[in-house]
Amino acid sequence: MRGELLVLAGMGLIFIGFMLIFIGTLISASSGETEVEGGGVIMIGPIPIVFGTSRGATFAMILAILLMILWIIGALLSRRV
């Protein structure tokens, strides 16, 4: 019973998140001038793929490279143990 309650709570939080994003999009679209920027990072193993149209993409690329380096260090250290 407790597991089912956690699953329902998680699904409810996801639904609320989608609704907040949708409402925010409607509010910003109705205000007139808007600028759209987007981007993201896809990590395929240790290889980062960064795309975007803003300065945040540069930050995401640096963060992805740092995560890749940490992943490689962790993989090498786990082999020695």
Coordinates of N, CA, C and O in Angstrom, one line a residue:
M1 N 0.8 -1.2 0.0 CA 0.0 0.0 0.0 C 0.9 1.3 0.0 O 0.6 2.2 -0.7
R2 N 2.0 1.2 0.8 CA 2.8 2.4 0.8 C 3.5 2.7 -0.5 O 3.6 3.8 -0.9
G3 N 3.9 1.7 -1.2 CA 4.5 1.8 -2.5 C 3.6 2.4 -3.5 O 4.0 3.3 -4.3
E4 N 2.3 2.0 -3.5 CA 1.3 2.5 -4.4 C 1.1 4.0 -4.1 O 0.9 4.8 -5.1
L5 N 1.1 4.4 -2.9 CA 1.0 5.8 -2.5 C 2.1 6.6 -3.0 O 1.9 7.7 -3.5
L6 N 3.3 6.1 -2.9 CA 4.5 6.8 -3.4 C 4.4 7.0 -5.0 O 4.8 8.0 -5.5
V7 N 4.0 6.0 -5.7 CA 3.9 6.0 -7.1 C 2.8 7.1 -7.5 O 3.1 7.9 -8.4
L8 N 1.7 7.1 -6.8 CA 0.7 8.1 -7.1 C 1.2 9.5 -6.8 O 0.9 10.4 -7.5
A9 N 1.9 9.7 -5.7 CA 2.4 11.0 -5.4 C 3.4 11.4 -6.4 O 3.4 12.6 -6.8
G10 N 4.3 10.5 -6.9 CA 5.2 10.9 -7.9 C 4.5 11.3 -9.2 O 4.9 12.3 -9.9
M11 N 3.5 10.5 -9.6 CA 2.8 10.8 -10.8 C 2.1 12.2 -10.7 O 2.0 13.0 -11.6
G12 N 1.6 12.4 -9.5 CA 0.9 13.7 -9.3 C 1.9 14.9 -9.4 O 1.6 15.9 -9.9
L13 N 3.1 14.7 -8.8 CA 4.1 15.8 -8.9 C 4.5 16.0 -10.3 O 4.7 17.2 -10.7
I14 N 4.6 15.0 -11.1 CA 5.0 15.1 -12.5 C 3.9 15.9 -13.3 O 4.1 16.8 -14.0
F15 N 2.6 15.5 -13.0 CA 1.5 16.2 -13.6 C 1.5 17.7 -13.2 O 1.3 18.6 -14.1
I16 N 1.7 18.0 -12.0 CA 1.7 19.4 -11.5 C 2.9 20.2 -12.2 O 2.7 21.3 -12.6
G17 N 4.0 19.5 -12.4 CA 5.1 20.1 -13.1 C 4.8 20.5 -14.5 O 5.1 21.6 -15.0
F18 N 4.2 19.5 -15.2 CA 3.7 19.8 -16.6 C 2.8 21.0 -16.6 O 2.9 21.8 -17.5
M19 N 1.8 21.0 -15.7 CA 0.8 22.1 -15.7 C 1.5 23.4 -15.4 O 1.1 24.4 -16.0
L20 N 2.5 23.5 -14.5 CA 3.1 24.7 -14.2 C 3.9 25.2 -15.4 O 3.9 26.4 -15.7
I21 N 4.6 24.3 -16.1 CA 5.3 24.7 -17.4 C 4.3 25.2 -18.4 O 4.6 26.3 -19.1
F22 N 3.2 24.6 -18.6 CA 2.2 25.0 -19.6 C 1.6 26.3 -19.2 O 1.5 27.2 -20.1
I23 N 1.3 26.5 -17.9 CA 0.7 27.8 -17.5 C 1.8 28.9 -17.7 O 1.5 30.1 -18.1
G24 N 3.0 28.7 -17.3 CA 4.1 29.7 -17.5 C 4.3 30.0 -18.9 O 4.5 31.2 -19.3
T25 N 4.2 29.0 -19.8 CA 4.3 29.3 -21.3 C 3.2 30.2 -21.7 O 3.4 31.1 -22.5
L26 N 2.0 29.9 -21.3 CA 0.8 30.7 -21.7 C 1.0 32.2 -21.2 O 0.7 33.1 -21.9
I27 N 1.4 32.3 -20.0 CA 1.6 33.7 -19.4 C 2.6 34.5 -20.1 O 2.4 35.6 -20.5
S28 N 3.8 33.8 -20.4 CA 4.8 34.6 -21.1 C 4.5 34.8 -22.5 O 4.9 35.9 -23.1
A29 N 3.7 34.0 -23.2 CA 3.3 34.2 -24.6 C 2.3 35.4 -24.7 O 2.3 36.1 -25.6
S30 N 1.5 35.5 -23.7 CA 0.5 36.6 -23.7 C 1.0 37.9 -23.3 O 0.3 38.9 -23.5
S31 N 2.2 38.0 -22.8 CA 2.8 39.3 -22.3 C 3.4 40.1 -23.4 O 3.7 41.2 -23.2
G32 N 3.5 39.6 -24.6 CA 4.0 40.4 -25.7 C 5.3 39.9 -26.2 O 5.5 38.9 -26.8
E33 N 6.4 40.7 -25.9 CA 7.7 40.4 -26.3 C 8.3 39.2 -25.6 O 8.3 39.2 -24.3
T34 N 8.7 38.2 -26.3 CA 9.4 37.1 -25.6 C 10.6 36.7 -26.5 O 10.6 36.8 -27.7
E35 N 11.6 36.2 -25.8 CA 12.7 35.6 -26.5 C 12.8 34.2 -26.1 O 12.8 33.8 -24.9
V36 N 13.0 33.3 -27.1 CA 13.1 31.9 -26.8 C 14.5 31.4 -26.9 O 15.1 31.7 -27.9
E37 N 15.0 30.8 -25.9 CA 16.3 30.2 -25.9 C 16.2 28.8 -25.4 O 15.4 28.5 -24.5
G38 N 17.0 27.9 -25.9 CA 17.0 26.6 -25.4 C 18.3 25.9 -25.6 O 19.2 26.4 -26.3
G39 N 18.4 24.7 -25.0 CA 19.6 23.9 -25.1 C 19.5 22.7 -24.2 O 18.6 22.6 -23.4
G40 N 20.6 21.9 -24.3 CA 20.6 20.7 -23.5 C 21.9 20.0 -23.7 O 22.7 20.3 -24.5
V41 N 22.0 19.0 -22.9 CA 23.2 18.1 -22.9 C 22.7 16.7 -22.9 O 21.8 16.3 -22.1
I42 N 23.2 15.9 -23.8 CA 23.0 14.4 -23.9 C 24.3 13.7 -23.6 O 25.3 14.0 -24.3
M43 N 24.3 12.9 -22.6 CA 25.5 12.2 -22.2 C 25.3 10.7 -22.7 O 24.4 10.0 -22.3
I44 N 26.2 10.4 -23.7 CA 26.2 9.0 -24.1 C 27.5 8.4 -23.6 O 28.6 8.6 -24.2
G45 N 27.4 7.7 -22.5 CA 28.6 7.2 -21.8 C 29.4 8.4 -21.4 O 28.9 9.3 -20.8
P46 N 30.7 8.4 -21.7 CA 31.5 9.5 -21.3 C 31.5 10.7 -22.3 O 32.2 11.7 -22.2
I47 N 30.7 10.6 -23.4 CA 30.8 11.6 -24.5 C 29.6 12.5 -24.4 O 28.4 12.1 -24.5
P48 N 29.9 13.8 -24.1 CA 28.8 14.8 -24.0 C 28.4 15.3 -25.4 O 29.3 15.6 -26.2
I49 N 27.1 15.5 -25.7 CA 26.7 16.1 -26.9 C 25.9 17.4 -26.4 O 24.9 17.2 -25.7
V50 N 26.4 18.6 -26.7 CA 25.8 19.8 -26.2 C 25.2 20.6 -27.4 O 25.8 20.7 -28.4
F51 N 24.0 21.1 -27.2 CA 23.4 21.9 -28.2 C 22.6 23.0 -27.5 O 22.3 22.9 -26.3
G52 N 22.5 24.2 -28.2 CA 21.8 25.3 -27.5 C 21.9 26.5 -28.3 O 22.8 26.7 -29.2
T53 N 21.1 27.5 -27.9 CA 21.1 28.8 -28.5 C 21.4 29.9 -27.6 O 21.1 31.1 -27.8
S54 N 22.0 29.6 -26.4 CA 22.2 30.7 -25.4 C 23.6 30.5 -24.8 O 24.3 29.5 -25.0
R55 N 23.9 31.4 -23.9 CA 25.2 31.3 -23.2 C 25.1 30.1 -22.2 O 26.1 29.6 -21.7
G56 N 23.9 29.7 -21.8 CA 23.8 28.6 -20.9 C 24.3 27.3 -21.5 O 24.7 26.4 -20.8
A57 N 24.3 27.2 -22.9 CA 24.8 26.1 -23.5 C 26.3 25.9 -23.3 O 26.9 24.8 -23.2
T58 N 27.0 27.1 -23.2 CA 28.5 27.1 -22.9 C 28.7 26.5 -21.5 O 29.6 25.7 -21.3
F59 N 27.9 27.0 -20.6 CA 28.0 26.4 -19.2 C 27.7 25.0 -19.2 O 28.4 24.2 -18.5
A60 N 26.7 24.5 -19.9 CA 26.3 23.1 -19.9 C 27.5 22.3 -20.5 O 27.7 21.2 -20.1
M61 N 28.1 22.8 -21.6 CA 29.2 22.1 -22.2 C 30.4 21.9 -21.2 O 31.0 20.9 -21.1
I62 N 30.7 23.0 -20.5 CA 31.8 22.9 -19.5 C 31.4 21.9 -18.4 O 32.2 21.1 -18.0
L63 N 30.2 21.9 -17.9 CA 29.7 21.0 -16.9 C 29.8 19.6 -17.4 O 30.2 18.7 -16.7
A64 N 29.4 19.4 -18.7 CA 29.4 18.0 -19.3 C 30.8 17.5 -19.4 O 31.1 16.3 -19.1
I65 N 31.8 18.4 -19.7 CA 33.1 17.9 -19.8 C 33.7 17.6 -18.4 O 34.3 16.5 -18.3
L66 N 33.3 18.3 -17.4 CA 33.7 18.0 -16.0 C 33.1 16.7 -15.6 O 33.8 15.9 -15.0
L67 N 31.9 16.5 -15.9 CA 31.2 15.2 -15.5 C 31.9 14.0 -16.3 O 32.1 13.0 -15.7
M68 N 32.3 14.2 -17.5 CA 32.9 13.2 -18.3 C 34.3 12.8 -17.6 O 34.6 11.7 -17.5
I69 N 35.0 13.9 -17.2 CA 36.3 13.6 -16.6 C 36.1 12.9 -15.3 O 36.9 11.9 -15.0
L70 N 35.1 13.3 -14.5 CA 34.9 12.6 -13.2 C 34.5 11.2 -13.4 O 34.8 10.3 -12.7
W71 N 33.7 10.9 -14.5 CA 33.2 9.6 -14.8 C 34.4 8.7 -15.2 O 34.5 7.5 -14.7
I72 N 35.3 9.2 -16.0 CA 36.5 8.4 -16.4 C 37.4 8.2 -15.2 O 37.9 7.0 -15.0
I73 N 37.6 9.2 -14.3 CA 38.4 9.0 -13.1 C 37.8 7.9 -12.2 O 38.4 7.0 -11.7
G74 N 36.5 8.0 -12.0 CA 35.8 7.0 -11.2 C 35.9 5.6 -11.8 O 36.0 4.6 -11.1
A75 N 35.8 5.5 -13.1 CA 35.9 4.2 -13.8 C 37.3 3.6 -13.6 O 37.4 2.4 -13.3
L76 N 38.3 4.4 -13.7 CA 39.6 4.0 -13.6 C 39.9 3.6 -12.1 O 40.6 2.6 -11.8
L77 N 39.4 4.3 -11.2 CA 39.7 4.0 -9.7 C 38.9 2.8 -9.3 O 39.4 2.0 -8.5
S78 N 37.8 2.5 -9.9 CA 37.0 1.3 -9.5 C 37.7 0.0 -10.1 O 37.5 -1.0 -9.5
R79 N 38.4 0.1 -11.1 CA 39.1 -1.0 -11.7 C 40.3 -1.5 -10.7 O 40.6 -2.6 -10.7
R80 N 40.9 -0.5 -10.1 CA 42.0 -0.8 -9.2 C 41.6 -1.5 -7.9 O 42.4 -2.2 -7.3
V81 N 40.4 -1.3 -7.5 CA 39.9 -1.8 -6.2 C 39.6 -3.3 -6.3 O 39.5 -4.0 -7.1

